[in-house]
PDB file of C-alpha atoms in Angstrom:
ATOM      1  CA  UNK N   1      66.932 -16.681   0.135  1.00 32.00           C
ATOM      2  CA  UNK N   2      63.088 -17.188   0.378  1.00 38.00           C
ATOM      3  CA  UNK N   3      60.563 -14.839  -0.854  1.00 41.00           C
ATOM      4  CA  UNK N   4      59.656 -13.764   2.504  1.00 42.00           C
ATOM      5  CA  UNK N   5      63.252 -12.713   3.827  1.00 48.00           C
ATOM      6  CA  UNK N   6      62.786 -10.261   1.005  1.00 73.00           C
ATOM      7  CA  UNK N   7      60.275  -8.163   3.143  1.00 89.00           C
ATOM      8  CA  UNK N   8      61.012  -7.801   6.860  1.00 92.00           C
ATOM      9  CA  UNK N   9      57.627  -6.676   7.452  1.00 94.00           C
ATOM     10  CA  UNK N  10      56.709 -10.232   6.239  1.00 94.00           C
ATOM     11  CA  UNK N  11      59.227 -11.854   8.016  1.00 93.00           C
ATOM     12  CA  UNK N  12      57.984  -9.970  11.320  1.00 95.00           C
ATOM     13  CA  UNK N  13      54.362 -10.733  10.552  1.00 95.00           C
ATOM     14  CA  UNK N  14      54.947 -14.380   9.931  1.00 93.00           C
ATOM     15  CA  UNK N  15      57.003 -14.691  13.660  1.00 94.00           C
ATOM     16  CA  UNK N  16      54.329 -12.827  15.484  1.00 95.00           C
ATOM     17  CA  UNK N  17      51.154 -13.219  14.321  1.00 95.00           C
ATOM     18  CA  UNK N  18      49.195 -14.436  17.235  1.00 95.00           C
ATOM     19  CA  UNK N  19      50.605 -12.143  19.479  1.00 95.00           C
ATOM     20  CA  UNK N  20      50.372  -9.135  16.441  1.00 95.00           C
ATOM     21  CA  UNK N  21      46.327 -10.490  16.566  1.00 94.00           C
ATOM     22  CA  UNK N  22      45.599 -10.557  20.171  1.00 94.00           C
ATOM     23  CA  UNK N  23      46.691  -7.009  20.607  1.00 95.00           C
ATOM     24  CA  UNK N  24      45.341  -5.814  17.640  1.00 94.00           C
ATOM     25  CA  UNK N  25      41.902  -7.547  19.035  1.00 92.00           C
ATOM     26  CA  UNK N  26      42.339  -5.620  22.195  1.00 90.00           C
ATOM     27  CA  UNK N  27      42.613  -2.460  21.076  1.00 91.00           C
ATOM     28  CA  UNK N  28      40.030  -2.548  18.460  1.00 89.00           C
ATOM     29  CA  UNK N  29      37.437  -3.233  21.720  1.00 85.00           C
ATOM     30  CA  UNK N  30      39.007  -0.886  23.443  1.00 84.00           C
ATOM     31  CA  UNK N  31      38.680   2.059  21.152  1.00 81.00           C
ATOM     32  CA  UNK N  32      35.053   1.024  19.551  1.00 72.00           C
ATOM     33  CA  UNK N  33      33.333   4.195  20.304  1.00 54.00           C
ATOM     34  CA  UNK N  34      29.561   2.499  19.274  1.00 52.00           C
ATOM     35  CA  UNK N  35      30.281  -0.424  21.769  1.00 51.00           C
ATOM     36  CA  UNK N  36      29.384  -2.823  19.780  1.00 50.00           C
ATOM     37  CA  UNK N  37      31.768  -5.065  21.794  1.00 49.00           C
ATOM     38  CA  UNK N  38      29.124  -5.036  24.514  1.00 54.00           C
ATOM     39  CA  UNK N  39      26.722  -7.381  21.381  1.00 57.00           C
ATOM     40  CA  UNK N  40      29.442  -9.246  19.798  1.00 69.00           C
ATOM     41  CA  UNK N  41      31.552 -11.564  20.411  1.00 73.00           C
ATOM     42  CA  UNK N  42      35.819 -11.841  21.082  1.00 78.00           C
ATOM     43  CA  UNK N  43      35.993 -14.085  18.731  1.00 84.00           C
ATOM     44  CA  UNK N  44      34.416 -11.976  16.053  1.00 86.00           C
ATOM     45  CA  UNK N  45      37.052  -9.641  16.390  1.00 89.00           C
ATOM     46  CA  UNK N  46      39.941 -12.287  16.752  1.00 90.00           C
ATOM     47  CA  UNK N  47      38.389 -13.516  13.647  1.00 92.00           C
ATOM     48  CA  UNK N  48      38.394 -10.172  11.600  1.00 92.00           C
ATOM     49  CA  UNK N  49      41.325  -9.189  13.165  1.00 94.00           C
ATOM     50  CA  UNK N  50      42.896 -12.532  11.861  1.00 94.00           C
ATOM     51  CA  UNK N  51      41.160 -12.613   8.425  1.00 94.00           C
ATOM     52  CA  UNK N  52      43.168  -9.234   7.649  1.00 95.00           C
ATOM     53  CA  UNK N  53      46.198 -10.528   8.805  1.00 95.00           C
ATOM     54  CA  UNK N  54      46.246 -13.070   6.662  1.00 94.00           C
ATOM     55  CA  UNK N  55      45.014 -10.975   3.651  1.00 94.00           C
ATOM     56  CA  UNK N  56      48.352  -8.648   4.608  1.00 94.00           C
ATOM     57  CA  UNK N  57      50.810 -11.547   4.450  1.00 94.00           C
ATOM     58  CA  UNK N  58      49.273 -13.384   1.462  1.00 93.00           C
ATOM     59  CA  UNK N  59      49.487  -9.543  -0.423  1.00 93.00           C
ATOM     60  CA  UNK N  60      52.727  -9.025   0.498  1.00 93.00           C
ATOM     61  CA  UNK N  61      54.028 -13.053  -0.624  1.00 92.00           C
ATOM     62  CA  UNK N  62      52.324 -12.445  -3.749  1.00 91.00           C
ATOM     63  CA  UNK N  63      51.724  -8.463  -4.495  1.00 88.00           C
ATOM     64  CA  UNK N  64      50.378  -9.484  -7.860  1.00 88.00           C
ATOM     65  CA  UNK N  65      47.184 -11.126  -7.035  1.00 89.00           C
ATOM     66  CA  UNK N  66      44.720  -8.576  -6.040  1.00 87.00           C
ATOM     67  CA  UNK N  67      42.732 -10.953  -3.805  1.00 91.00           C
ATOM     68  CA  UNK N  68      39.335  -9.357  -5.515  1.00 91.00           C
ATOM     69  CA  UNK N  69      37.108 -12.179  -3.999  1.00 91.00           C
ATOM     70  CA  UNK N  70      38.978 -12.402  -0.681  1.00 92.00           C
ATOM     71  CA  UNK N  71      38.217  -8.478  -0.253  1.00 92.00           C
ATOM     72  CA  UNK N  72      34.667  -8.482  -1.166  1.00 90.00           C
ATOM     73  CA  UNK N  73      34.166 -11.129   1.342  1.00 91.00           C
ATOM     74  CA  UNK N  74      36.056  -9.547   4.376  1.00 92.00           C
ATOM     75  CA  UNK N  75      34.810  -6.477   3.439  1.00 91.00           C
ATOM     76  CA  UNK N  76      31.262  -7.407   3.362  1.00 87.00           C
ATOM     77  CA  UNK N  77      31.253  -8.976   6.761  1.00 88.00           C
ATOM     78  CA  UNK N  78      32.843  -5.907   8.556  1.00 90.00           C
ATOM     79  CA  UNK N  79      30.034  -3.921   6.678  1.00 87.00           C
ATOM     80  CA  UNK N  80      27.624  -6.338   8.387  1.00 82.00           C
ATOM     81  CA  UNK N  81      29.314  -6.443  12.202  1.00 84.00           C
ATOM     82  CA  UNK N  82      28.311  -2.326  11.468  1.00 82.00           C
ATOM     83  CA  UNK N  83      31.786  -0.879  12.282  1.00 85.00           C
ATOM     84  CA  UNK N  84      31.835   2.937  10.793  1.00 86.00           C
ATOM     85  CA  UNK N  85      34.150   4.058   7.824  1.00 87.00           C
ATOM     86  CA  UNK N  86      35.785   5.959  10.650  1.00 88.00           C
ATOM     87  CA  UNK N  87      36.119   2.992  12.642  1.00 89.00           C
ATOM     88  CA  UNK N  88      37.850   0.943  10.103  1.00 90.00           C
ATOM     89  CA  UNK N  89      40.447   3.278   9.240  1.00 91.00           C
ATOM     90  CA  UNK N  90      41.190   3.638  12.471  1.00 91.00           C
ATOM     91  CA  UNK N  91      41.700   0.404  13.178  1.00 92.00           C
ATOM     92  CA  UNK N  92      44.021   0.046  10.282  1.00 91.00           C
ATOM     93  CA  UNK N  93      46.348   2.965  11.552  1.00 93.00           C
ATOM     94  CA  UNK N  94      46.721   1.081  15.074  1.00 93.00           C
ATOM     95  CA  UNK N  95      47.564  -2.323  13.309  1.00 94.00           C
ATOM     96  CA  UNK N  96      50.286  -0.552  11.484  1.00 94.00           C
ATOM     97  CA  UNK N  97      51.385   1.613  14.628  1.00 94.00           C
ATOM     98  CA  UNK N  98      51.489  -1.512  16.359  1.00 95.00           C
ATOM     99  CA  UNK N  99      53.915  -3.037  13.697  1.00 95.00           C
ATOM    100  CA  UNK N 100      56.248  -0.420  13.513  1.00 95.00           C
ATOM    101  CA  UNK N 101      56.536   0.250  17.062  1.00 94.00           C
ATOM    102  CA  UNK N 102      57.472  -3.402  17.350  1.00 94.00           C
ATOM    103  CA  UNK N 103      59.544  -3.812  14.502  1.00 94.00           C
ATOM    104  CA  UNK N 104      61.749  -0.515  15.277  1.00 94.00           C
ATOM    105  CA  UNK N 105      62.153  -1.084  18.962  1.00 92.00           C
ATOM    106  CA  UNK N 106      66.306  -0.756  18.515  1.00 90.00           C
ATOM    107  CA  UNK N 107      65.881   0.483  15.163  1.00 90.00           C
ATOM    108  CA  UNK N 108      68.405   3.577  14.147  1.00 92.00           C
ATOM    109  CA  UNK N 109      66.533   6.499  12.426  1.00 92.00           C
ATOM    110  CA  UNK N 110      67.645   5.945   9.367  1.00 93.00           C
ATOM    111  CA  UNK N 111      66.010   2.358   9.817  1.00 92.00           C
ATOM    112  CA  UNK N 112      63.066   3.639  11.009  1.00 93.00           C
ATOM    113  CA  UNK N 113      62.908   6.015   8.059  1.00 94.00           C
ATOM    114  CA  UNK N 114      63.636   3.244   5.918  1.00 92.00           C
ATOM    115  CA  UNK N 115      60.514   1.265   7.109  1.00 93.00           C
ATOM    116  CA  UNK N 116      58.276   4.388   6.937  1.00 93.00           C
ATOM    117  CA  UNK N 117      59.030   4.379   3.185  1.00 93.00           C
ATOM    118  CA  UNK N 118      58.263   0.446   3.224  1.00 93.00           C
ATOM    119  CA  UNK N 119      54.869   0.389   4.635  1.00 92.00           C
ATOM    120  CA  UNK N 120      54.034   3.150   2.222  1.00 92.00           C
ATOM    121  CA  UNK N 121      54.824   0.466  -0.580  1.00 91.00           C
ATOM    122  CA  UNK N 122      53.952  -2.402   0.797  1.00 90.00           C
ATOM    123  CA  UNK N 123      51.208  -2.309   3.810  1.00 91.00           C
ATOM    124  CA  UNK N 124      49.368   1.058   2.994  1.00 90.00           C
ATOM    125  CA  UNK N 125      48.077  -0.222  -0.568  1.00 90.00           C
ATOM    126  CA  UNK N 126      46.028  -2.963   0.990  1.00 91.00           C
ATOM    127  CA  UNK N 127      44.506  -0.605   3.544  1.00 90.00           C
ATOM    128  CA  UNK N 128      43.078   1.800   1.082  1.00 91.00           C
ATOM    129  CA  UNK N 129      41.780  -1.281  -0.520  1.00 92.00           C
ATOM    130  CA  UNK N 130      39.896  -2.892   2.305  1.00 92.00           C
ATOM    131  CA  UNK N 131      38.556   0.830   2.128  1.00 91.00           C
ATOM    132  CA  UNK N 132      37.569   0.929  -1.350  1.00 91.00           C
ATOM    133  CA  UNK N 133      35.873  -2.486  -0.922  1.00 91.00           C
ATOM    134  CA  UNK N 134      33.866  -1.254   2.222  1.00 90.00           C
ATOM    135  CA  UNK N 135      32.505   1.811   0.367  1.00 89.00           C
ATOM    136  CA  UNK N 136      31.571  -0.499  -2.326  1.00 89.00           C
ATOM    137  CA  UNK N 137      29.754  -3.034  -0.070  1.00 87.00           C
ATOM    138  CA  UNK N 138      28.383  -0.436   2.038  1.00 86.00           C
ATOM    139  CA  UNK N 139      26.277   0.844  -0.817  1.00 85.00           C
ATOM    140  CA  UNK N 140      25.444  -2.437  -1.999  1.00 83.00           C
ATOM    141  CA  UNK N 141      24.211  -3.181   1.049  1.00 80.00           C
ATOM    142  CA  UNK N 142      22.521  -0.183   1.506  1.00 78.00           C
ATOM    143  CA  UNK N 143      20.766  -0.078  -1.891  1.00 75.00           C
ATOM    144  CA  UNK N 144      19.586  -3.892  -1.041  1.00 74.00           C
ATOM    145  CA  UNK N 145      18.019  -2.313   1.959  1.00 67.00           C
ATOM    146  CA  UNK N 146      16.201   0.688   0.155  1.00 68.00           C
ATOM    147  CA  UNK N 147      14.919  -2.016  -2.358  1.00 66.00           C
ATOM    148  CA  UNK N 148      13.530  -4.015   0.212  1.00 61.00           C
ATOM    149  CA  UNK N 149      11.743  -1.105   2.405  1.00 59.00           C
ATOM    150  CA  UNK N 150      10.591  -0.043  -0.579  1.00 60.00           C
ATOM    151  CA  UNK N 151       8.739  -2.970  -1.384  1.00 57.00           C
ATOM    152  CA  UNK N 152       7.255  -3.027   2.303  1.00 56.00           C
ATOM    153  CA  UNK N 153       6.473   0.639   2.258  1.00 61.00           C
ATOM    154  CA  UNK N 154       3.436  -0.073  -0.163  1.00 70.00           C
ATOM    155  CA  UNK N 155       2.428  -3.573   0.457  1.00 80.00           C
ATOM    156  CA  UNK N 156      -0.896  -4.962  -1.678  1.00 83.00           C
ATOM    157  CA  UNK N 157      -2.385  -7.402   0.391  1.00 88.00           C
ATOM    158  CA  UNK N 158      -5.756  -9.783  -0.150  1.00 90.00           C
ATOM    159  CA  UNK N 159      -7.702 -10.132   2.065  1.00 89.00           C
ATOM    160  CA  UNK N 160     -11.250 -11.584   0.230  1.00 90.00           C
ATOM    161  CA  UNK N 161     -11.576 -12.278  -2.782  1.00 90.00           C
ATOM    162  CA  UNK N 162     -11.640  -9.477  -5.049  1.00 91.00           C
ATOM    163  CA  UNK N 163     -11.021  -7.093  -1.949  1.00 93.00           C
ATOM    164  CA  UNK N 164      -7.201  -6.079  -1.212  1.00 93.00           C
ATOM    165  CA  UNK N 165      -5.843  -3.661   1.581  1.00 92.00           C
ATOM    166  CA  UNK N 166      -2.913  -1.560   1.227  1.00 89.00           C
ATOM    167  CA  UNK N 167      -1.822  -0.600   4.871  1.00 89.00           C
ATOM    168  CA  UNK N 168       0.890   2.765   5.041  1.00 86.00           C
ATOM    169  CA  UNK N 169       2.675   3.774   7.421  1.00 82.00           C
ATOM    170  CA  UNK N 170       4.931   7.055   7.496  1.00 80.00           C
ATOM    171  CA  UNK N 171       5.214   9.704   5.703  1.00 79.00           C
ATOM    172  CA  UNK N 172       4.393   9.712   2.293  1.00 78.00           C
ATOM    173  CA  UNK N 173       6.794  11.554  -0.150  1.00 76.00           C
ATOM    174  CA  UNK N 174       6.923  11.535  -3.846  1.00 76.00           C
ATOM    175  CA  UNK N 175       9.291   9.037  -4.736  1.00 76.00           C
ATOM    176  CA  UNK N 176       7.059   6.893  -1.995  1.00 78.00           C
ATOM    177  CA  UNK N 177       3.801   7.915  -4.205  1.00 81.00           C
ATOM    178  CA  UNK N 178       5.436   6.782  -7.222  1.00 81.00           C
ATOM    179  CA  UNK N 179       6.075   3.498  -5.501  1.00 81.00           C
ATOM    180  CA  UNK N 180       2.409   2.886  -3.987  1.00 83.00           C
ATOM    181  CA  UNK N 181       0.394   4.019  -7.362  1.00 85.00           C
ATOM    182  CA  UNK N 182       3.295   0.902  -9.107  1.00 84.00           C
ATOM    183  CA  UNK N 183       2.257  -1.521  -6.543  1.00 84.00           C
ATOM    184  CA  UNK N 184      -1.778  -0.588  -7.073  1.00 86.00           C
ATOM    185  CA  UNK N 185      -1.882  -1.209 -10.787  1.00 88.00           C
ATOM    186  CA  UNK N 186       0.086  -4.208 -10.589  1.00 87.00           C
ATOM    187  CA  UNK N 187      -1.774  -5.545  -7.700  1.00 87.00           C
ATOM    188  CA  UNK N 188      -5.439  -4.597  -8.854  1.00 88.00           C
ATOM    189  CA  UNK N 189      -4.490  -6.756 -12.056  1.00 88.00           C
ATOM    190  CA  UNK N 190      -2.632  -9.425 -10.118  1.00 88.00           C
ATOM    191  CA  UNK N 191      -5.216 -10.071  -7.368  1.00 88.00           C
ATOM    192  CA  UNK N 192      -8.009  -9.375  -9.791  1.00 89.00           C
ATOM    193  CA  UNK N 193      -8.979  -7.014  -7.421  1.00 90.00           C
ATOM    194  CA  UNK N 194     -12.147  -4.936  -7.637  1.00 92.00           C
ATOM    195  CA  UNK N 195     -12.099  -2.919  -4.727  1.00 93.00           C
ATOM    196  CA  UNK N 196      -9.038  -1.776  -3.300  1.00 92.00           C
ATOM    197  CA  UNK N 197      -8.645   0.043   0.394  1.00 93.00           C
ATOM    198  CA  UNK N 198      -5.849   2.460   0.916  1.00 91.00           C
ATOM    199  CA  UNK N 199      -5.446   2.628   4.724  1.00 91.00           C
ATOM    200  CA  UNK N 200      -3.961   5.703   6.435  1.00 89.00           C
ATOM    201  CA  UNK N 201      -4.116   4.994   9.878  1.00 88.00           C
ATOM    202  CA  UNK N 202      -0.255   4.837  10.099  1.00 86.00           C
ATOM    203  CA  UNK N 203       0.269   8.488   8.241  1.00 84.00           C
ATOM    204  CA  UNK N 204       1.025  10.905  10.924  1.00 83.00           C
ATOM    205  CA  UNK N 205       0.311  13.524   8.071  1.00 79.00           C
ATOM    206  CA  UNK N 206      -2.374  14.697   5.370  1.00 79.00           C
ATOM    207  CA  UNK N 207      -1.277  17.281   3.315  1.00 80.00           C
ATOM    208  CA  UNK N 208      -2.194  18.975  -0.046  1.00 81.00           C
ATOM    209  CA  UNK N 209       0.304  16.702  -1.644  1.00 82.00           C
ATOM    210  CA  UNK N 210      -0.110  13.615   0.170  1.00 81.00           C
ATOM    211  CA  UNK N 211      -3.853  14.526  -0.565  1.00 82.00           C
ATOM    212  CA  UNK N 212      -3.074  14.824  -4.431  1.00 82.00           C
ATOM    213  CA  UNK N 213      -1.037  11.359  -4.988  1.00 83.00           C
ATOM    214  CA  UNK N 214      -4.126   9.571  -2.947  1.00 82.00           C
ATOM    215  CA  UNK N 215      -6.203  11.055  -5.695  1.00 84.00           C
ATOM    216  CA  UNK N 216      -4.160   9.930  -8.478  1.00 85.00           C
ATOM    217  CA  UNK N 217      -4.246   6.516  -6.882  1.00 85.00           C
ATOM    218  CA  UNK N 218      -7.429   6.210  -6.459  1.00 85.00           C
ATOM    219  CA  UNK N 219      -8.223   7.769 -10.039  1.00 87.00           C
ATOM    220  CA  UNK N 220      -5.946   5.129 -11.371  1.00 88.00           C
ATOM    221  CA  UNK N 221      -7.307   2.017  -9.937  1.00 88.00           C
ATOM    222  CA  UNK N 222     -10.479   3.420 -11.407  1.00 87.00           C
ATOM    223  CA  UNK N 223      -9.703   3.212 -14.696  1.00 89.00           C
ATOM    224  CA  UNK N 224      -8.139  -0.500 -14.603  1.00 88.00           C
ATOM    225  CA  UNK N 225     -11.793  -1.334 -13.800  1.00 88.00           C
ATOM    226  CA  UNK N 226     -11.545  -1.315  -9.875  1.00 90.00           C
ATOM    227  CA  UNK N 227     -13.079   0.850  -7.045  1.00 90.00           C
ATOM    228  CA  UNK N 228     -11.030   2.807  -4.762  1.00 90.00           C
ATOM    229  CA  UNK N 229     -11.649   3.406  -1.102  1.00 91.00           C
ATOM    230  CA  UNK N 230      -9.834   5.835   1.707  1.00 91.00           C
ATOM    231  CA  UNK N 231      -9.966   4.069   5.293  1.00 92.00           C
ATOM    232  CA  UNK N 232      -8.621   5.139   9.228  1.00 90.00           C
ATOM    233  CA  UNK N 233      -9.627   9.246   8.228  1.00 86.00           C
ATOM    234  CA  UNK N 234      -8.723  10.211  11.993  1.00 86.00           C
ATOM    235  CA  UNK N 235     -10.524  12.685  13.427  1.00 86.00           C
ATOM    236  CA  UNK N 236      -7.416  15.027  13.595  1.00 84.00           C
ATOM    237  CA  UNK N 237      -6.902  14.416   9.573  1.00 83.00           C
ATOM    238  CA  UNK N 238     -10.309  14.860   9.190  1.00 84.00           C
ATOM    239  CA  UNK N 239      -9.844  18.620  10.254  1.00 84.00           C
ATOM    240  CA  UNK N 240      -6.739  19.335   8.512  1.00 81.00           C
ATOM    241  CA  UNK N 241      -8.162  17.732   4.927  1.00 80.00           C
ATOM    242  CA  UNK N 242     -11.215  20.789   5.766  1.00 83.00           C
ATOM    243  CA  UNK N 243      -9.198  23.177   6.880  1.00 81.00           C
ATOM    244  CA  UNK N 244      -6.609  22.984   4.007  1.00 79.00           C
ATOM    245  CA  UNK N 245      -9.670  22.945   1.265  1.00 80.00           C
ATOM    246  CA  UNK N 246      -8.973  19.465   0.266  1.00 78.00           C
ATOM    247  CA  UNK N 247     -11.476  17.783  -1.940  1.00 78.00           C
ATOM    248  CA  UNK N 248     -12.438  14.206  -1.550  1.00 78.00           C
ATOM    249  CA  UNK N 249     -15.868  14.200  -3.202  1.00 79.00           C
ATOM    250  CA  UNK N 250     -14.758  11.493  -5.962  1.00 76.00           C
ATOM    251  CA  UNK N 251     -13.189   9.154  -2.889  1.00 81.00           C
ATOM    252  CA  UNK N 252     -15.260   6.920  -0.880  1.00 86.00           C
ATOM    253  CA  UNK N 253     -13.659   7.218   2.812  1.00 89.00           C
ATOM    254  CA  UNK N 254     -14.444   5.486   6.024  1.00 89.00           C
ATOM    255  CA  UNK N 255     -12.890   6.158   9.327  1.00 87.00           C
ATOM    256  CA  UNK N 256     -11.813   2.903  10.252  1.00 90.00           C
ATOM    257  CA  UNK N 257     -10.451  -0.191   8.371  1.00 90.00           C
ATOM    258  CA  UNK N 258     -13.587  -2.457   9.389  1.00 90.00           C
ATOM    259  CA  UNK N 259     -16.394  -0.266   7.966  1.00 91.00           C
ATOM    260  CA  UNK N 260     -14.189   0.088   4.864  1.00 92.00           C
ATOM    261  CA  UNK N 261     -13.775  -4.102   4.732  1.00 92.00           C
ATOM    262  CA  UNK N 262     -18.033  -3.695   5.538  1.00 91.00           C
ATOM    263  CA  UNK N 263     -18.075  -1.224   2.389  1.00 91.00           C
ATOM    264  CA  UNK N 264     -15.971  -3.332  -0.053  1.00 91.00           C
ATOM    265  CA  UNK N 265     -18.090  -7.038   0.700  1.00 92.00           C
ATOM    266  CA  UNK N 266     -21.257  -4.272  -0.006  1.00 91.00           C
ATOM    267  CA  UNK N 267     -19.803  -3.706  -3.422  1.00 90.00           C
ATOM    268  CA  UNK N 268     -18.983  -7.237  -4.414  1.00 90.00           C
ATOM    269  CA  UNK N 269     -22.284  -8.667  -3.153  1.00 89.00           C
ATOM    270  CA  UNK N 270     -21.609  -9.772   0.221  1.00 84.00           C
ATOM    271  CA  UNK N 271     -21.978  -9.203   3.851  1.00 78.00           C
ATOM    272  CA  UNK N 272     -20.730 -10.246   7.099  1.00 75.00           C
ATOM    273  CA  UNK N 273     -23.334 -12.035   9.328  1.00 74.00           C
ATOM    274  CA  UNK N 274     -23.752 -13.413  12.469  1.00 70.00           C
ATOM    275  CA  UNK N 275     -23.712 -17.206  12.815  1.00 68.00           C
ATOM    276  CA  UNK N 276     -27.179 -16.307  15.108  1.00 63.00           C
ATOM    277  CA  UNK N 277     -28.660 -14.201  12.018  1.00 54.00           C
ATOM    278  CA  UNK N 278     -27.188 -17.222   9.561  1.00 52.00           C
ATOM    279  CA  UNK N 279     -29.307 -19.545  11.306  1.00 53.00           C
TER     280      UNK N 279
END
């Protein structure tokens, strides 16, 4: 007798895979409440649809090897395609209803009962795996992304010698703060910077706090020998930093980004001039 005779759901699997995966493929389309089937492809889904398939049969030929790198891989391209937690499991109940529905067709009870207790053993294991893996590459992925939009949430950028610009957008909370005061210090010593501009344009709000870690900033690139100024005070912030009792006196502001790039060439000795005035 061969290994797979052992296992009916094997043997079944193994006899009608391709029609097992078209169905499957269906369905899945059918039922995906965020439409993504409207942006991706059929044969995306043939090709997931497939990929766990095969994961199933290999699992249940060889229920020792726990197919770690096989997993992470499947699982981290359904994380990608964007299907929901929700989604997934779903779409692992319908594979499995579609099994059994085949596979007891003129089935007894007692053989259906039978098979029940087999796909608990034998089929159910590698679903709450692919589920384990998903949550685990679902917060990998997602703590790549927080990494990266942190580093773009407080950009230091160069702009002339000496002079760097650090444009932010958003709202500014603390954890945020923390980040832009990080990339300051190492940017004022990395770009040997000696004036830095902090530009708000892009904050939709000025508050006492947001007010306070701008101070701190600006305090801080002061004492690693650089000057500090505040640029795009709209006229709408303007009001709220007076109206809220905010106190600015030790930071140099300008109301847009180009009198603050005028301000900074002032303080390292040089000036913008007109190829007429040049002359």
């Amino acid at each position: 007798m061969s290994r797979s005779s052992r296992n009916p759901i094997l043997d079944f699997l193994v006899k009608h895979q391709e029609d097992l995966i078209q169905e499957w493929t269906r369905i899945l389309k059918d039922t995906d409440d965020r439409k993504v089937s409207n942006v991706i492809s059929s044969s995306v889904y043939d090709q997931v649809c497939r990929e766990f398939i095969g994961i199933l049969m290999h699992h249940l030929s060889n229920p020792e090897d726990k197919q770690e790198e096989r997993l992470n891989d499947f699982s981290l391209k359904i994380v990608q395609i964007g299907w929901t937690l929700h989604f997934i499991i779903s779409g692992m109940k319908e594979l499995s209803k579609i099994i059994f529905e085949k596979m007891t067709e003129e089935s007894t009870d007692q053989e259906k009962v039978e098979l029940v207790f087999l796909f608990e053993e034998c089929v159910s294991p590698m679903s709450y795996e692919v589920i384990h893996h998903y949550g685990s590459s679902w917060e990998r992925t997602v703590s790549i992304q927080k990494m990266a939009l942190q580093e773009l949430s407080a950009p230091l950028i160069p702009v002339f010698d000496n002079i760097t610009v650090m444009p932010l957008v958003g709202t500014i909370d603390t954890e945020r703060a923390k980040r832009i005061m990080e990339n300051l210090l190492h940017g004022v010593v990395k770009h040997r910077a000696e004036v830095v501009l902090i530009d708000i344009t892009g904050v939709p709000v000025v508050d006492t706090m947001v007010a306070h870690h701008i101070i701190q900033a600006s305090e801080a690139v002061r004492m690693v020998g650089a000057k500090c100024l505040l640029v795009g005070i709209r006229p709408e912030i303007a009001q709220t930093i007076v109206n809220l009792g905010i106190n600015l006196n030790k930071v140099t502001t300008k109301n847009t980004l180009q009198k603050g790039i005028e301000s900074a060439l002032e303080m390292t000795n040089r000036k913008i001039v007109s190829m007429g005035e040049y002359r």
